[in-house]
mmCIF file of C-alpha atoms and ligand atoms in Angstrom:
data_model
loop_
_atom_site.group_PDB
_atom_site.id
_atom_site.type_symbol
_atom_site.label_atom_id
_atom_site.label_comp_id
_atom_site.label_asym_id
_atom_site.label_seq_id
_atom_site.Cartn_x
_atom_site.Cartn_y
_atom_site.Cartn_z
ATOM 1 C CA MET G 1 -9.988 29.394 -15.320
ATOM 2 C CA ILE G 2 -8.198 26.090 -15.156
ATOM 3 C CA SER G 3 -5.677 24.772 -18.490
ATOM 4 C CA VAL G 4 -4.287 21.109 -18.186
ATOM 5 C CA ILE G 5 -1.869 20.737 -20.908
ATOM 6 C CA GLY G 6 -1.908 16.973 -21.947
ATOM 7 C CA ALA G 7 -5.321 15.341 -22.248
ATOM 8 C CA GLY G 8 -3.812 11.946 -21.795
ATOM 9 C CA LYS G 9 -4.796 9.594 -18.969
ATOM 10 C CA VAL G 10 -3.615 11.971 -16.075
ATOM 11 C CA GLY G 11 -4.236 15.110 -17.999
ATOM 12 C CA SER G 12 -7.939 14.086 -18.625
ATOM 13 C CA SER G 13 -8.994 12.688 -15.832
ATOM 14 C CA ALA G 14 -7.465 15.663 -13.500
ATOM 15 C CA ALA G 15 -9.999 17.647 -15.517
ATOM 16 C CA PHE G 16 -12.722 15.393 -14.775
ATOM 17 C CA SER G 17 -12.127 15.154 -11.448
ATOM 18 C CA ILE G 18 -12.044 18.899 -11.439
ATOM 19 C CA LEU G 19 -15.729 19.391 -13.332
ATOM 20 C CA GLY G 20 -17.204 16.663 -10.772
ATOM 21 C CA ARG G 21 -15.745 18.957 -7.889
ATOM 22 C CA ARG G 22 -17.047 22.205 -9.598
ATOM 23 C CA ILE G 23 -13.921 23.897 -9.204
ATOM 24 C CA SER G 24 -14.160 25.761 -12.682
ATOM 25 C CA ASP G 25 -14.691 25.712 -16.221
ATOM 26 C CA VAL G 26 -11.556 23.898 -17.771
ATOM 27 C CA VAL G 27 -9.311 24.205 -20.915
ATOM 28 C CA LEU G 28 -7.673 21.194 -21.800
ATOM 29 C CA ILE G 29 -4.831 21.395 -24.610
ATOM 30 C CA ASP G 30 -2.898 18.078 -25.557
ATOM 31 C CA ILE G 31 -0.155 18.329 -29.435
ATOM 32 C CA ALA G 32 -1.781 15.111 -30.472
ATOM 33 C CA GLU G 33 -4.775 16.461 -32.942
ATOM 34 C CA ASN G 34 -8.181 15.912 -31.783
ATOM 35 C CA LEU G 35 -7.487 14.610 -28.383
ATOM 36 C CA ALA G 36 -8.568 17.254 -26.182
ATOM 37 C CA GLN G 37 -10.933 17.764 -28.193
ATOM 38 C CA GLY G 38 -12.406 14.270 -28.007
ATOM 39 C CA GLU G 39 -12.212 14.059 -24.436
ATOM 40 C CA ALA G 40 -13.384 17.626 -23.392
ATOM 41 C CA LEU G 41 -16.587 16.862 -25.915
ATOM 42 C CA ASP G 42 -17.077 13.107 -24.097
ATOM 43 C CA MET G 43 -16.977 15.183 -20.471
ATOM 44 C CA MET G 44 -19.133 17.804 -21.941
ATOM 45 C CA GLN G 45 -21.531 15.221 -22.387
ATOM 46 C CA ALA G 46 -21.277 13.626 -19.025
ATOM 47 C CA ALA G 47 -21.286 17.726 -17.736
ATOM 48 C CA PRO G 48 -25.823 17.162 -17.060
ATOM 49 C CA ALA G 49 -25.396 14.080 -14.889
ATOM 50 C CA ILE G 50 -22.657 15.561 -12.662
ATOM 51 C CA GLU G 51 -24.494 18.806 -12.481
ATOM 52 C CA PHE G 52 -21.545 20.566 -14.343
ATOM 53 C CA ASP G 53 -22.982 23.713 -15.615
ATOM 54 C CA GLY G 54 -19.726 25.671 -16.711
ATOM 55 C CA LYS G 55 -17.277 25.339 -19.826
ATOM 56 C CA ILE G 56 -14.994 22.893 -21.030
ATOM 57 C CA LYS G 57 -12.909 23.381 -24.282
ATOM 58 C CA GLY G 58 -10.563 20.438 -25.691
ATOM 59 C CA THR G 59 -8.094 22.200 -28.124
ATOM 60 C CA SER G 60 -3.685 22.068 -29.708
ATOM 61 C CA ASN G 61 -3.793 25.653 -29.673
ATOM 62 C CA TYR G 62 -2.100 27.088 -26.356
ATOM 63 C CA GLY G 63 -3.448 30.644 -27.167
ATOM 64 C CA GLU G 64 -6.264 29.310 -25.460
ATOM 65 C CA MET G 65 -4.772 29.273 -22.221
ATOM 66 C CA GLU G 66 -5.306 33.423 -22.009
ATOM 67 C CA GLY G 67 -6.436 34.187 -18.412
ATOM 68 C CA SER G 68 -5.556 30.918 -16.655
ATOM 69 C CA GLU G 69 -5.386 31.599 -12.986
ATOM 70 C CA LEU G 70 -4.454 28.113 -12.696
ATOM 71 C CA VAL G 71 -2.223 26.331 -15.197
ATOM 72 C CA ILE G 72 -1.920 22.583 -14.905
ATOM 73 C CA VAL G 73 0.698 20.639 -16.396
ATOM 74 C CA THR G 74 0.918 17.127 -17.133
ATOM 75 C CA ALA G 75 2.332 16.662 -20.978
ATOM 76 C CA GLY G 76 5.172 14.619 -21.426
ATOM 77 C CA LEU G 77 6.611 10.791 -21.119
ATOM 78 C CA ALA G 78 6.170 8.097 -19.285
ATOM 79 C CA ARG G 79 8.770 6.202 -17.717
ATOM 80 C CA GLN G 80 9.755 3.272 -20.011
ATOM 81 C CA PRO G 81 11.462 0.339 -18.581
ATOM 82 C CA GLU G 82 14.737 0.705 -20.836
ATOM 83 C CA MET G 83 14.470 4.648 -19.166
ATOM 84 C CA SER G 84 17.030 5.231 -16.794
ATOM 85 C CA ARG G 85 15.847 8.076 -14.350
ATOM 86 C CA PHE G 86 18.203 10.658 -15.882
ATOM 87 C CA ASP G 87 17.131 9.802 -19.742
ATOM 88 C CA LEU G 88 13.116 10.673 -18.594
ATOM 89 C CA ALA G 89 14.299 13.808 -16.667
ATOM 90 C CA GLU G 90 16.542 15.038 -19.834
ATOM 91 C CA LYS G 91 13.368 13.787 -22.326
ATOM 92 C CA ASN G 92 10.504 15.774 -20.655
ATOM 93 C CA ALA G 93 12.586 18.770 -19.496
ATOM 94 C CA LYS G 94 12.578 19.180 -23.172
ATOM 95 C CA ILE G 95 9.234 19.136 -23.047
ATOM 96 C CA MET G 96 8.780 21.632 -20.185
ATOM 97 C CA LYS G 97 10.478 24.123 -21.054
ATOM 98 C CA SER G 98 9.316 24.602 -24.474
ATOM 99 C CA ILE G 99 5.415 24.231 -22.747
ATOM 100 C CA VAL G 100 5.826 26.891 -19.750
ATOM 101 C CA LYS G 101 7.437 29.569 -22.883
ATOM 102 C CA GLU G 102 3.772 28.886 -24.049
ATOM 103 C CA VAL G 103 2.538 29.996 -20.612
ATOM 104 C CA VAL G 104 4.949 32.959 -20.347
ATOM 105 C CA LYS G 105 3.271 34.001 -23.620
ATOM 106 C CA TYR G 106 -0.652 33.375 -22.479
ATOM 107 C CA ALA G 107 -0.715 32.919 -18.764
ATOM 108 C CA PRO G 108 1.615 35.035 -16.987
ATOM 109 C CA ASP G 109 -0.028 35.564 -14.068
ATOM 110 C CA CYS G 110 -1.182 32.567 -13.809
ATOM 111 C CA LYS G 111 -0.020 29.880 -10.523
ATOM 112 C CA LEU G 112 1.327 26.701 -12.035
ATOM 113 C CA MET G 113 1.010 23.480 -10.660
ATOM 114 C CA ILE G 114 3.256 21.115 -12.095
ATOM 115 C CA VAL G 115 2.765 17.265 -12.692
ATOM 116 C CA SER G 116 4.820 15.453 -15.623
ATOM 117 C CA ASN G 117 7.583 13.700 -14.027
ATOM 118 C CA PRO G 118 10.572 13.382 -12.117
ATOM 119 C CA VAL G 119 7.588 16.003 -11.006
ATOM 120 C CA ASP G 120 10.790 17.871 -8.535
ATOM 121 C CA ILE G 121 13.036 18.069 -11.297
ATOM 122 C CA MET G 122 9.952 19.387 -13.906
ATOM 123 C CA THR G 123 8.901 21.763 -10.962
ATOM 124 C CA TYR G 124 12.686 23.170 -10.878
ATOM 125 C CA VAL G 125 13.236 23.609 -14.009
ATOM 126 C CA ALA G 126 9.636 25.349 -14.403
ATOM 127 C CA PHE G 127 10.294 27.909 -11.854
ATOM 128 C CA LYS G 128 13.435 28.025 -13.463
ATOM 129 C CA GLU G 129 12.070 28.839 -16.780
ATOM 130 C CA SER G 130 9.697 30.664 -15.990
ATOM 131 C CA GLY G 131 11.048 33.942 -13.811
ATOM 132 C CA PHE G 132 7.637 33.538 -12.099
ATOM 133 C CA GLU G 133 7.651 33.993 -8.266
ATOM 134 C CA ARG G 134 8.631 30.309 -6.451
ATOM 135 C CA ASN G 135 4.914 30.398 -4.861
ATOM 136 C CA ARG G 136 3.559 30.537 -8.210
ATOM 137 C CA VAL G 137 5.503 27.504 -9.650
ATOM 138 C CA PHE G 138 4.663 24.385 -7.657
ATOM 139 C CA GLY G 139 4.677 20.458 -7.985
ATOM 140 C CA MET G 140 2.314 17.381 -7.011
ATOM 141 C CA GLY G 141 3.503 14.299 -5.553
ATOM 142 C CA ASN G 142 4.469 14.292 -2.033
ATOM 143 C CA ILE G 143 0.761 14.793 -1.402
ATOM 144 C CA LEU G 144 -0.503 11.476 -3.283
ATOM 145 C CA ASP G 145 2.675 9.665 -1.164
ATOM 146 C CA THR G 146 0.898 11.165 1.837
ATOM 147 C CA LEU G 147 -2.820 9.735 0.376
ATOM 148 C CA ARG G 148 -1.319 5.734 -0.356
ATOM 149 C CA PHE G 149 0.891 6.151 3.428
ATOM 150 C CA ARG G 150 -3.152 6.859 5.259
ATOM 151 C CA SER G 151 -4.204 4.643 2.684
ATOM 152 C CA TYR G 152 -2.168 1.989 3.836
ATOM 153 C CA ILE G 153 -2.023 2.704 7.782
ATOM 154 C CA ALA G 154 -5.771 2.391 7.800
ATOM 155 C CA THR G 155 -5.838 -0.502 6.530
ATOM 156 C CA GLU G 156 -3.328 -1.865 8.623
ATOM 157 C CA LEU G 157 -5.057 -0.471 11.943
ATOM 158 C CA GLY G 158 -8.699 -1.413 10.483
ATOM 159 C CA VAL G 159 -10.191 2.348 10.893
ATOM 160 C CA SER G 160 -11.664 5.005 8.525
ATOM 161 C CA ARG G 161 -9.115 6.809 6.353
ATOM 162 C CA GLU G 162 -10.706 9.707 7.173
ATOM 163 C CA ASP G 163 -9.363 9.539 10.487
ATOM 164 C CA ILE G 164 -5.242 9.328 9.559
ATOM 165 C CA ARG G 165 -3.881 12.228 9.595
ATOM 166 C CA ALA G 166 0.152 12.236 8.345
ATOM 167 C CA LEU G 167 2.507 14.119 5.552
ATOM 168 C CA VAL G 168 5.515 13.047 3.364
ATOM 169 C CA ILE G 169 8.195 14.955 1.981
ATOM 170 C CA GLY G 170 10.756 14.679 -0.217
ATOM 171 C CA GLU G 171 11.636 13.567 -3.084
ATOM 172 C CA HIS G 172 8.333 11.815 -5.410
ATOM 173 C CA GLY G 173 10.583 8.885 -5.670
ATOM 174 C CA ASP G 174 11.973 5.588 -4.392
ATOM 175 C CA SER G 175 13.681 8.694 -1.497
ATOM 176 C CA MET G 176 10.722 9.776 -0.480
ATOM 177 C CA VAL G 177 10.324 10.565 3.609
ATOM 178 C CA PRO G 178 7.373 9.079 5.540
ATOM 179 C CA LEU G 179 7.064 10.794 8.612
ATOM 180 C CA VAL G 180 6.312 8.007 10.552
ATOM 181 C CA ASN G 181 6.716 9.791 14.247
ATOM 182 C CA TYR G 182 4.509 12.362 13.115
ATOM 183 C CA ALA G 183 1.542 10.195 11.684
ATOM 184 C CA SER G 184 -1.559 10.021 14.202
ATOM 185 C CA VAL G 185 -5.087 8.037 14.105
ATOM 186 C CA SER G 186 -7.540 11.021 15.489
ATOM 187 C CA GLY G 187 -4.207 12.950 17.453
ATOM 188 C CA ILE G 188 -2.725 9.308 18.584
ATOM 189 C CA PRO G 189 0.597 8.441 17.207
ATOM 190 C CA ILE G 190 0.587 5.323 15.060
ATOM 191 C CA ALA G 191 4.027 4.555 16.695
ATOM 192 C CA SER G 192 2.536 3.491 20.080
ATOM 193 C CA LEU G 193 -0.464 1.318 18.158
ATOM 194 C CA LEU G 194 1.796 -0.412 15.383
ATOM 195 C CA GLY G 195 4.423 -2.372 16.092
ATOM 196 C CA LYS G 196 7.821 -1.928 14.445
ATOM 197 C CA GLU G 197 7.265 -4.337 11.509
ATOM 198 C CA GLN G 198 3.868 -2.680 10.897
ATOM 199 C CA ILE G 199 5.181 0.540 10.718
ATOM 200 C CA GLU G 200 7.908 -0.308 8.306
ATOM 201 C CA LYS G 201 5.326 -2.849 5.829
ATOM 202 C CA ILE G 202 3.140 0.532 5.404
ATOM 203 C CA VAL G 203 6.444 2.431 5.005
ATOM 204 C CA ASN G 204 7.694 0.206 2.845
ATOM 205 C CA LEU G 205 3.782 -0.028 0.362
ATOM 206 C CA THR G 206 3.757 3.983 0.054
ATOM 207 C CA ARG G 207 7.192 3.979 -1.255
ATOM 208 C CA THR G 208 6.402 1.256 -3.974
ATOM 209 C CA SER G 209 3.281 2.288 -4.371
ATOM 210 C CA GLY G 210 3.185 4.652 -7.553
ATOM 211 C CA SER G 211 5.076 1.419 -9.433
ATOM 212 C CA ASP G 212 2.739 -1.491 -7.819
ATOM 213 C CA VAL G 213 0.047 0.081 -10.058
ATOM 214 C CA ILE G 214 2.655 0.727 -13.109
ATOM 215 C CA LYS G 215 3.267 -3.277 -12.508
ATOM 216 C CA LEU G 216 -0.354 -3.760 -12.914
ATOM 217 C CA LYS G 217 -1.703 -1.387 -15.036
ATOM 218 C CA GLY G 218 0.716 0.552 -17.157
ATOM 219 C CA SER G 219 0.737 4.004 -15.275
ATOM 220 C CA THR G 220 -1.220 5.480 -12.276
ATOM 221 C CA VAL G 221 -4.258 7.480 -13.097
ATOM 222 C CA TYR G 222 -7.402 7.950 -10.573
ATOM 223 C CA ALA G 223 -5.286 8.460 -7.873
ATOM 224 C CA PRO G 224 -2.933 11.176 -9.256
ATOM 225 C CA ALA G 225 -6.153 13.217 -10.913
ATOM 226 C CA ALA G 226 -8.026 12.581 -7.311
ATOM 227 C CA VAL G 227 -4.872 15.083 -5.882
ATOM 228 C CA ILE G 228 -5.197 17.432 -8.762
ATOM 229 C CA ALA G 229 -8.415 18.377 -8.378
ATOM 230 C CA ILE G 230 -7.925 18.617 -4.380
ATOM 231 C CA MET G 231 -4.821 20.802 -5.140
ATOM 232 C CA ALA G 232 -6.529 22.575 -7.608
ATOM 233 C CA ASP G 233 -9.582 23.139 -5.129
ATOM 234 C CA ALA G 234 -6.879 24.961 -2.415
ATOM 235 C CA VAL G 235 -6.080 26.954 -5.034
ATOM 236 C CA LEU G 236 -9.062 28.043 -6.721
ATOM 237 C CA ARG G 237 -11.272 28.694 -3.215
ATOM 238 C CA GLY G 238 -8.240 30.233 -0.908
ATOM 239 C CA ARG G 239 -8.469 27.027 1.300
ATOM 240 C CA ASN G 240 -4.926 27.561 2.452
ATOM 241 C CA ARG G 241 -4.726 23.369 2.774
ATOM 242 C CA VAL G 242 -2.024 21.986 4.298
ATOM 243 C CA MET G 243 0.206 19.562 1.936
ATOM 244 C CA GLY G 244 3.561 18.689 1.161
ATOM 245 C CA ILE G 245 4.248 20.185 -2.485
ATOM 246 C CA SER G 246 7.529 20.813 -4.124
ATOM 247 C CA THR G 247 8.250 24.302 -3.803
ATOM 248 C CA TYR G 248 11.440 26.003 -5.073
ATOM 249 C CA LEU G 249 14.038 26.388 -1.407
ATOM 250 C CA GLN G 250 15.950 29.333 -0.362
ATOM 251 C CA GLY G 251 17.773 28.021 2.737
ATOM 252 C CA GLU G 252 14.757 26.346 4.116
ATOM 253 C CA TYR G 253 15.428 22.831 5.700
ATOM 254 C CA GLY G 254 19.390 23.361 5.383
ATOM 255 C CA PHE G 255 18.872 23.661 0.869
ATOM 256 C CA SER G 256 19.301 25.991 -1.890
ATOM 257 C CA ASP G 257 18.464 25.710 -5.560
ATOM 258 C CA ILE G 258 16.647 22.538 -5.100
ATOM 259 C CA ALA G 259 12.590 21.932 -5.653
ATOM 260 C CA ILE G 260 11.746 19.423 -3.029
ATOM 261 C CA GLY G 261 8.463 18.171 -1.305
ATOM 262 C CA VAL G 262 8.183 19.471 1.707
ATOM 263 C CA PRO G 263 4.652 21.406 3.849
ATOM 264 C CA CYS G 264 3.479 24.445 2.735
ATOM 265 C CA VAL G 265 -0.072 26.637 3.159
ATOM 266 C CA LEU G 266 -1.786 26.121 -0.516
ATOM 267 C CA GLY G 267 -3.634 28.854 -1.182
ATOM 268 C CA LYS G 268 -4.937 31.716 -3.612
ATOM 269 C CA ASN G 269 -1.224 32.445 -4.555
ATOM 270 C CA GLY G 270 -0.030 29.248 -4.747
ATOM 271 C CA ILE G 271 2.595 28.516 -1.881
ATOM 272 C CA GLU G 272 1.644 30.984 0.902
ATOM 273 C CA LYS G 273 3.960 29.479 3.781
ATOM 274 C CA ILE G 274 6.549 27.044 3.613
ATOM 275 C CA LEU G 275 6.085 25.520 7.600
ATOM 276 C CA GLU G 276 9.843 24.627 8.603
ATOM 277 C CA PHE G 277 9.633 22.424 11.660
ATOM 278 C CA ARG G 278 12.330 20.372 13.485
ATOM 279 C CA LEU G 279 12.711 17.602 12.081
ATOM 280 C CA ASP G 280 14.026 14.179 14.239
ATOM 281 C CA PHE G 281 17.127 12.986 13.508
ATOM 282 C CA GLU G 282 15.831 9.607 11.870
ATOM 283 C CA ALA G 283 13.923 11.950 9.577
ATOM 284 C CA ASN G 284 16.664 14.499 8.902
ATOM 285 C CA GLU G 285 19.194 12.326 7.468
ATOM 286 C CA ALA G 286 16.375 10.936 5.272
ATOM 287 C CA PHE G 287 15.430 13.984 3.277
ATOM 288 C CA LYS G 288 18.926 15.058 3.331
ATOM 289 C CA LYS G 289 19.394 11.484 1.322
ATOM 290 C CA SER G 290 16.618 12.189 -0.648
ATOM 291 C CA ALA G 291 17.558 16.014 -1.432
ATOM 292 C CA SER G 292 21.043 15.092 -2.851
ATOM 293 C CA THR G 293 18.968 12.364 -5.260
ATOM 294 C CA ILE G 294 17.416 15.259 -6.399
ATOM 295 C CA GLN G 295 20.632 17.320 -6.476
ATOM 296 C CA ASP G 296 22.743 15.151 -8.293
ATOM 297 C CA VAL G 297 20.079 14.948 -11.612
ATOM 298 C CA ILE G 298 19.999 18.617 -11.551
ATOM 299 C CA THR G 299 23.386 18.853 -11.712
ATOM 300 C CA LYS G 300 23.714 15.992 -14.517
ATOM 301 C CA LEU G 301 21.262 18.227 -16.362
ATOM 302 C CA LYS G 302 22.853 21.278 -15.768
ATOM 303 C CA GLY G 303 26.261 19.678 -17.116
HETATM 304 P P1 NAD Q 1 0.096 10.011 -21.043
HETATM 305 O O1 NAD Q 1 1.154 9.626 -22.356
HETATM 306 O O2 NAD Q 1 -1.654 9.410 -21.050
HETATM 307 O O3 NAD Q 1 -0.479 11.650 -21.497
HETATM 308 C C1 NAD Q 1 0.357 12.587 -21.824
HETATM 309 C C2 NAD Q 1 0.170 13.419 -22.549
HETATM 310 O O4 NAD Q 1 0.940 14.743 -23.252
HETATM 311 C C3 NAD Q 1 -0.196 13.119 -24.309
HETATM 312 O O5 NAD Q 1 -1.130 13.342 -24.664
HETATM 313 C C4 NAD Q 1 0.919 13.543 -25.275
HETATM 314 O O6 NAD Q 1 0.538 14.160 -26.453
HETATM 315 C C5 NAD Q 1 0.765 15.144 -23.833
HETATM 316 N N1 NAD Q 1 1.870 15.946 -24.585
HETATM 317 C C6 NAD Q 1 3.234 15.637 -24.747
HETATM 318 N N2 NAD Q 1 3.923 16.995 -25.179
HETATM 319 C C7 NAD Q 1 3.345 17.775 -24.817
HETATM 320 C C8 NAD Q 1 3.285 19.069 -25.494
HETATM 321 N N3 NAD Q 1 4.300 19.639 -26.237
HETATM 322 N N4 NAD Q 1 1.709 19.944 -25.535
HETATM 323 C C9 NAD Q 1 1.086 19.491 -24.891
HETATM 324 N N5 NAD Q 1 0.298 17.611 -24.761
HETATM 325 C C10 NAD Q 1 1.753 17.123 -25.076
HETATM 326 O O7 NAD Q 1 0.794 10.241 -19.934
HETATM 327 P P2 NAD Q 1 0.128 10.497 -18.314
HETATM 328 O O8 NAD Q 1 0.232 8.871 -18.092
HETATM 329 O O9 NAD Q 1 -1.147 11.268 -18.716
HETATM 330 O O10 NAD Q 1 0.990 11.234 -17.312
HETATM 331 C C11 NAD Q 1 1.279 12.019 -17.500
HETATM 332 C C12 NAD Q 1 2.689 13.178 -16.608
HETATM 333 O O11 NAD Q 1 2.232 12.643 -15.850
HETATM 334 C C13 NAD Q 1 3.934 11.924 -16.985
HETATM 335 O O12 NAD Q 1 5.547 12.179 -16.910
HETATM 336 C C14 NAD Q 1 4.106 10.781 -15.599
HETATM 337 O O13 NAD Q 1 5.083 10.450 -15.044
HETATM 338 C C15 NAD Q 1 3.306 11.726 -14.918
HETATM 339 N N6 NAD Q 1 2.775 11.513 -13.652
HETATM 340 C C16 NAD Q 1 3.155 12.022 -12.496
HETATM 341 C C17 NAD Q 1 2.626 12.134 -11.126
HETATM 342 C C18 NAD Q 1 2.810 12.803 -9.902
HETATM 343 O O14 NAD Q 1 2.252 12.373 -8.745
HETATM 344 N N7 NAD Q 1 3.632 13.307 -10.175
HETATM 345 C C19 NAD Q 1 2.012 10.893 -11.331
HETATM 346 C C20 NAD Q 1 0.829 10.419 -12.880
HETATM 347 C C21 NAD Q 1 1.378 10.558 -13.759
#
């Protein structure tokens, strides 16, 4: 069973994507009276159309997450124009801590996927607050950045998105690191097919992709929901998928006591393995900068 905490735009769409892929029964939890119940009822009525025979329940009762294999936290505020990145971190950290207490109480053996932003900071907070082993707490961010990176490469080359292999690491935010020199189309490095300006355009589009959507419609929904379902599938079905995931580092890539996106194997136990490899000079410098952006916020939060 999967519990999704936060039945807002991302949480409810993620739940529906999980049902659509027939990954698992879902419990949807929100503090807003009736919201999760209403979303669940709506989804149940769609169940025959999506050929889903399992259970979907909406509730305000955290106790209903008991027995969950995976808990996904999408609860929290989205950034308002007047809010700084730190204001958002401070407010959502409070919400995250209160939710993690409930998770520890009712689903002590679960894997815990964090979606609420700023996701690297929230993953760090959830890891510390839960006391879980680090493989069980991870954040969704870079895989979404990677999907966007792949889409823009495919568009520029005029080829199928399916044939693009690529990775984004670092902060899920402005300092993210799209790994240009490791991206390929069916094994051919993109750097040998595209010019410098085209690559710069792709990298910039990838970096602003989230805010480009937010400027137009207020929030991002379908892409994060689809990505959450991919990660849920990897865990519930033990698929050992390789993707950029925010995880707590203990010396990997030269950093400790920080949660940041790095390539990982995602399976039954959550993070089965962190894949560490030598980054080229440019990527390594960008990764270090990205890590220091996250570290600054963690230090401020601790203060
Ligand atoms: P939303 O406002 O539509 O939904 C948030 C929901 O959380 C609301 O329904 C609210 O009632 C609920 N909530 C608040 N406190 C709660 C608590 N203590 N327990 C249970 N529910 C609670 O927002 P959204 O658009 O769904 O976004 C949710 C979060 O996901 C935001 O922080 C957003 O920035 C983040 N997000 C992350 C990514 C990513 O790539 N990691 C992508 C998109 C959105």
